[in-house]
mmCIF file of C-alpha atoms in Angstrom:
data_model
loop_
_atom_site.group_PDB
_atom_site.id
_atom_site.type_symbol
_atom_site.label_atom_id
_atom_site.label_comp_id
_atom_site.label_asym_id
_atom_site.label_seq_id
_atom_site.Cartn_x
_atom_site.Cartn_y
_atom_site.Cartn_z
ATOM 1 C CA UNK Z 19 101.234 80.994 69.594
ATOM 2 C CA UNK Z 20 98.445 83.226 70.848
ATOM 3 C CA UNK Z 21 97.831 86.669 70.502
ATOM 4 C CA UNK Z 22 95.840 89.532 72.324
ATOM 5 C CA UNK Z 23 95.238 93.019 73.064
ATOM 6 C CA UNK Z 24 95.571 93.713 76.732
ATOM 7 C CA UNK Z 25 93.961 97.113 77.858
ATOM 8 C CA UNK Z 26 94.219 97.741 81.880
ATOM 9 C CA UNK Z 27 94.000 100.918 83.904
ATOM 10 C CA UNK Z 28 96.721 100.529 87.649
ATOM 11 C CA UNK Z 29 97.717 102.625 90.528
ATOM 12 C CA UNK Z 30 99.836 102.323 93.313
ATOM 13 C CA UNK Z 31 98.375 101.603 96.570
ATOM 14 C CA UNK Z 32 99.065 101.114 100.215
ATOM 15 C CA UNK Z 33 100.013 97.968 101.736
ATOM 16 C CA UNK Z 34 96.297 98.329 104.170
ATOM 17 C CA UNK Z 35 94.636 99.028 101.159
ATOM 18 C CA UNK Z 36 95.744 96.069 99.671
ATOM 19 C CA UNK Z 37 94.790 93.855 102.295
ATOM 20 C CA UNK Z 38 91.645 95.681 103.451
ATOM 21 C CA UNK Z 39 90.448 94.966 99.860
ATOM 22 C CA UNK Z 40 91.322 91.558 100.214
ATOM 23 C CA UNK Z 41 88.921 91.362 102.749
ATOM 24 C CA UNK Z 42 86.529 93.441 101.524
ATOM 25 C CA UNK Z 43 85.960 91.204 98.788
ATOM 26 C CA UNK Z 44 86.425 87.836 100.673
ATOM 27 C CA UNK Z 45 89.672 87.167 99.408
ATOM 28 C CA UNK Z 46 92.119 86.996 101.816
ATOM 29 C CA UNK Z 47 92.578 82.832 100.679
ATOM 30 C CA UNK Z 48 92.292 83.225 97.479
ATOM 31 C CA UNK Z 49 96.134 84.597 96.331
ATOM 32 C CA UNK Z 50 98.291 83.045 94.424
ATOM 33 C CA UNK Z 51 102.135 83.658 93.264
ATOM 34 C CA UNK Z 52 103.487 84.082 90.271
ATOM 35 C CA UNK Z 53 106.917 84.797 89.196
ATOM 36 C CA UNK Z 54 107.946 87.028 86.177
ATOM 37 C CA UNK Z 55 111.145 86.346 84.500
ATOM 38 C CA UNK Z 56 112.635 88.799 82.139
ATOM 39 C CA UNK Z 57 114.887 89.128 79.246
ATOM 40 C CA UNK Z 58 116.560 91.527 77.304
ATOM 41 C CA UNK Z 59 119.824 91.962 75.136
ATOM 42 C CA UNK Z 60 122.980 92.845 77.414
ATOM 43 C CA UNK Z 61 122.549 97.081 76.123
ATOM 44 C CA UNK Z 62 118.427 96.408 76.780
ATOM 45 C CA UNK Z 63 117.063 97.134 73.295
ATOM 46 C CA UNK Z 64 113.944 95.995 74.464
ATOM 47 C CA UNK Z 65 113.400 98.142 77.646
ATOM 48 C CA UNK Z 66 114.828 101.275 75.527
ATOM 49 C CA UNK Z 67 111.760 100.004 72.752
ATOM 50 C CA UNK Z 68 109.163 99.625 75.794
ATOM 51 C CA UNK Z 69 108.851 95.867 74.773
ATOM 52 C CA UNK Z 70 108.695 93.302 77.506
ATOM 53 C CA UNK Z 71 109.714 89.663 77.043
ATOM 54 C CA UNK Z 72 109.201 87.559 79.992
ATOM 55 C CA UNK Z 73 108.379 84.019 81.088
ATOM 56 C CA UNK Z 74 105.661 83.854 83.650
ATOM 57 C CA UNK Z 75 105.606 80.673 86.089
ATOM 58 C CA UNK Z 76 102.191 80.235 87.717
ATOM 59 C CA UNK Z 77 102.889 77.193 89.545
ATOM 60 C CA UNK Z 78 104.134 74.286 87.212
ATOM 61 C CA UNK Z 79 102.668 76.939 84.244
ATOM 62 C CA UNK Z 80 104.746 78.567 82.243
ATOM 63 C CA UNK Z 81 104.113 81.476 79.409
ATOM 64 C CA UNK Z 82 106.331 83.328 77.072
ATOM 65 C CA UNK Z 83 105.018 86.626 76.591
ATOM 66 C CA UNK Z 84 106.165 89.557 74.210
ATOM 67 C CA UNK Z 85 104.404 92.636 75.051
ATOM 68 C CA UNK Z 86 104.564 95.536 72.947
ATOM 69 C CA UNK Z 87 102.664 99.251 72.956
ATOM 70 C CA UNK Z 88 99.721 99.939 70.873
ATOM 71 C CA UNK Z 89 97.862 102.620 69.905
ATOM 72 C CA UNK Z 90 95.296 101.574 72.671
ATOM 73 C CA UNK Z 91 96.926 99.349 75.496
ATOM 74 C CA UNK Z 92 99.560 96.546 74.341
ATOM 75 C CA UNK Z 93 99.280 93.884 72.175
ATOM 76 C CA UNK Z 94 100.513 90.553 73.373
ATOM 77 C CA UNK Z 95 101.818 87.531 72.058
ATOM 78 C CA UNK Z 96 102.388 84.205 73.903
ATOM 79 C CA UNK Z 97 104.004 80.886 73.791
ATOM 80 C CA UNK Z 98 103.323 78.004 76.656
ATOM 81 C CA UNK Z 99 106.440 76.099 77.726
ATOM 82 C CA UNK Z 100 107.371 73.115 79.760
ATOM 83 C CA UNK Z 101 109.214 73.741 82.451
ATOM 84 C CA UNK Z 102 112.488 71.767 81.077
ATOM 85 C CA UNK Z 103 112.192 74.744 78.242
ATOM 86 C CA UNK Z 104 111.652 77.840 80.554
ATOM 87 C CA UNK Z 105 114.853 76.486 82.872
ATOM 88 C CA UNK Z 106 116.525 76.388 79.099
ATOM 89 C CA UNK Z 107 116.061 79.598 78.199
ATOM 90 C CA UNK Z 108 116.240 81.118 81.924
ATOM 91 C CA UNK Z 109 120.141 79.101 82.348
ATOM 92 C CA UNK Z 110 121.035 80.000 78.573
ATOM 93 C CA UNK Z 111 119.253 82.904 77.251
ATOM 94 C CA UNK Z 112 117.522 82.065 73.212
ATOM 95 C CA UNK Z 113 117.086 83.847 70.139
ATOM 96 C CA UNK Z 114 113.864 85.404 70.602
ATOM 97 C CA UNK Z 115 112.705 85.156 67.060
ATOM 98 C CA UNK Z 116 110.628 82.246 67.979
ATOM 99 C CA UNK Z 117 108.157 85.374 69.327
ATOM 100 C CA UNK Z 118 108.820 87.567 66.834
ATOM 101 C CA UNK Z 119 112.096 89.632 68.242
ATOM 102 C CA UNK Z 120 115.521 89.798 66.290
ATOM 103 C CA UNK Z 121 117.897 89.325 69.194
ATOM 104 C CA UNK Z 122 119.316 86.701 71.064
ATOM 105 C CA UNK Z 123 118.072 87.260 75.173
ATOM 106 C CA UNK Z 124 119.300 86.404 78.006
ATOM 107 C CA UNK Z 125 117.175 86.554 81.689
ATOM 108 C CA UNK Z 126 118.215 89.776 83.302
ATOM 109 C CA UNK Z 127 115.883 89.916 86.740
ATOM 110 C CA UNK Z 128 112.684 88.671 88.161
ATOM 111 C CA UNK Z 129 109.531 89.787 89.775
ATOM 112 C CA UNK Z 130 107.110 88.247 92.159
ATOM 113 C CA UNK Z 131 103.415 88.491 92.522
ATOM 114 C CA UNK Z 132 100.880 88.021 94.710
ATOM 115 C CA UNK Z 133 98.012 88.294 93.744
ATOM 116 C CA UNK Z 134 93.879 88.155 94.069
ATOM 117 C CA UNK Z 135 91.392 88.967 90.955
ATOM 118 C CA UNK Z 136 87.701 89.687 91.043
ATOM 119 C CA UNK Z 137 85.346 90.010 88.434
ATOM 120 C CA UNK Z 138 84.113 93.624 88.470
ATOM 121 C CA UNK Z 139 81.415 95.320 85.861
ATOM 122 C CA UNK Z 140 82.953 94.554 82.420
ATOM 123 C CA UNK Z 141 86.343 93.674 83.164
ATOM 124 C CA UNK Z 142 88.846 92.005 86.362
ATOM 125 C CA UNK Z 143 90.041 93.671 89.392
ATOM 126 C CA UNK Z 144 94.052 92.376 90.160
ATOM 127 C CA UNK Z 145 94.740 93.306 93.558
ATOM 128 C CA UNK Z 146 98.851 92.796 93.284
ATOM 129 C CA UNK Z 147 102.064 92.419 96.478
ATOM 130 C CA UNK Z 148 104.875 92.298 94.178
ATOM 131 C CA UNK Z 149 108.370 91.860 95.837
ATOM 132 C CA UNK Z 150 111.654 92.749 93.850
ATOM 133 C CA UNK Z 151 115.494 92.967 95.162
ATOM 134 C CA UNK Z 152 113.938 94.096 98.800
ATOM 135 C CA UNK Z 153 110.828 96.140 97.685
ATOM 136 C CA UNK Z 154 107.694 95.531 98.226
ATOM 137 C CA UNK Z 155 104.420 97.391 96.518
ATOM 138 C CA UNK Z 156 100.875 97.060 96.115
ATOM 139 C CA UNK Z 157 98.987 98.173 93.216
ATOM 140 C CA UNK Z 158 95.645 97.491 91.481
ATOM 141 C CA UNK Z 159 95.269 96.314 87.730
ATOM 142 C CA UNK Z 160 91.576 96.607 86.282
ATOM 143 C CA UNK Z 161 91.644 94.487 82.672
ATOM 144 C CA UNK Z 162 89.258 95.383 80.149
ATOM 145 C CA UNK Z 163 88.039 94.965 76.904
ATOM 146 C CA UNK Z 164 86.819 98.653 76.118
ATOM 147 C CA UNK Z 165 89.010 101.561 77.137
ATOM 148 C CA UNK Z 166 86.025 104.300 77.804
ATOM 149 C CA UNK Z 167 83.767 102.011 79.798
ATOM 150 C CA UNK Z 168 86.409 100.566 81.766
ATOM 151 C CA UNK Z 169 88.588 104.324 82.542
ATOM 152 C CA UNK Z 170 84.837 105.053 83.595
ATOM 153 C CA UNK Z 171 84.768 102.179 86.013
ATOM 154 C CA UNK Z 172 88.364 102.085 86.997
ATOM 155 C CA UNK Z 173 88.015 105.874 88.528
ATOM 156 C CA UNK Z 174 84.419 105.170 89.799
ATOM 157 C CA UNK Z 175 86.074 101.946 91.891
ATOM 158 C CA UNK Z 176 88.066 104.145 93.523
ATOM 159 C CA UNK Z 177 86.469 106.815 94.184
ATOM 160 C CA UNK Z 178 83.836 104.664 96.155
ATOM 161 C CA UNK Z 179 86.838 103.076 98.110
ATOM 162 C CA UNK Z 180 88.818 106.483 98.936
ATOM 163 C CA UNK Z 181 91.579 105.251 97.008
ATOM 164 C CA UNK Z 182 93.831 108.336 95.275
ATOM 165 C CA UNK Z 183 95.160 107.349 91.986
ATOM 166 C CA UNK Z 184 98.849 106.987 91.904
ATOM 167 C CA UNK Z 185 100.566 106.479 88.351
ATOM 168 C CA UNK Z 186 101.879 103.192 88.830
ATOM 169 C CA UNK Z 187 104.749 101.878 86.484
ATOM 170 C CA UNK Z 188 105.243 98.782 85.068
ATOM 171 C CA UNK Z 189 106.508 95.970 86.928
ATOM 172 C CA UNK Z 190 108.843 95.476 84.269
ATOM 173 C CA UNK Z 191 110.862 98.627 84.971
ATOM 174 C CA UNK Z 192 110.869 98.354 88.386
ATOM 175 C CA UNK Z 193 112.584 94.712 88.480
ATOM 176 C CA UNK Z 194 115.209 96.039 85.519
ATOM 177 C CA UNK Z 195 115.513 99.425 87.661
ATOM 178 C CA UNK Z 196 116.197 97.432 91.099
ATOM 179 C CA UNK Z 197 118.411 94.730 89.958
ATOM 180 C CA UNK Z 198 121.327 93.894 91.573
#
């Protein structure tokens, strides 16, 4: 089990936005998928406590991940899994005190990603397509390490590419919000 404090600034964007700063940064082959799975309780405890417990498959990669507010961004906690044990717990739900959460889970809806990243001053630029129960958005996720510095850098990047900051919300919500 890992742990880590994730800090990351995000706003909506445009789908020619997102694909003229794919170019923009030489890109445009460089996106991959990945595919969030999430879980709750069947009355979503954990989406009423803003906590997030998901398995992310990045190709034959998978990571549970138990994300919870901090004080300053979230503080994260993963697991790696095979994929026999992510189809486990996906088919049959688990008892999530294996990461640190009281409840048994079941999956409850997924989210897809594409997704670039760049390097950029102290931190990484995500430029995200995420598709979810027939929508589609684009958003940008800059991760840092240092929440001045990179809210600094975050506005200056896009100011310099015209890009108006739109409150983005979590892809989390928006998969448990659009499920069918």
């Amino acid at each position: 089990m890992t742990k880590n404090k994730e800090i990351e600034f995000k706003t909506f964007i445009t789908e020619d936005q997102y694909y003229n700063l794919l170019k923009d940064f030489g890109l445009e082959n460089n996106v991959f998928s990945q595919t969030n799975y999430y879980f709750d309780t069947p009355d979503t405890k954990l989406l009423k406590e803003k906590t997030v417990l998901r398995i992310r498959q990045k190709g034959n990669n998978y990571k549970l991940t138990k994300k919870t507010r901090a004080e300053v961004g979230a503080d994260e906690t993963h697991i790696l899994l095979s994929g026999e044990k992510a189809d486990e717990y996906l088919k049959n739900g688990f008892n999530a005190s294996i990461i640190g959460i009281p409840f048994d889970v079941t999956y409850q809806c997924s989210l897809t990603t594409f997704r670039a990243s760049t390097p950029y001053k102290d931190g990484t630029l995500f430029f995200d397509k995420s598709e979810y129960y027939g929508h589609i958005d684009y958003e940008i996720e800059y991760e840092v390490d240092d929440v001045k510095q990179g809210k600094a850098d975050f506005y200056d990047f896009l100011n310099k590419n015209n890009i108006t900051f739109k409150e983005s919300i979590r892809k989390s919500k928006r998969a448990f919000d659009n499920r069918k």
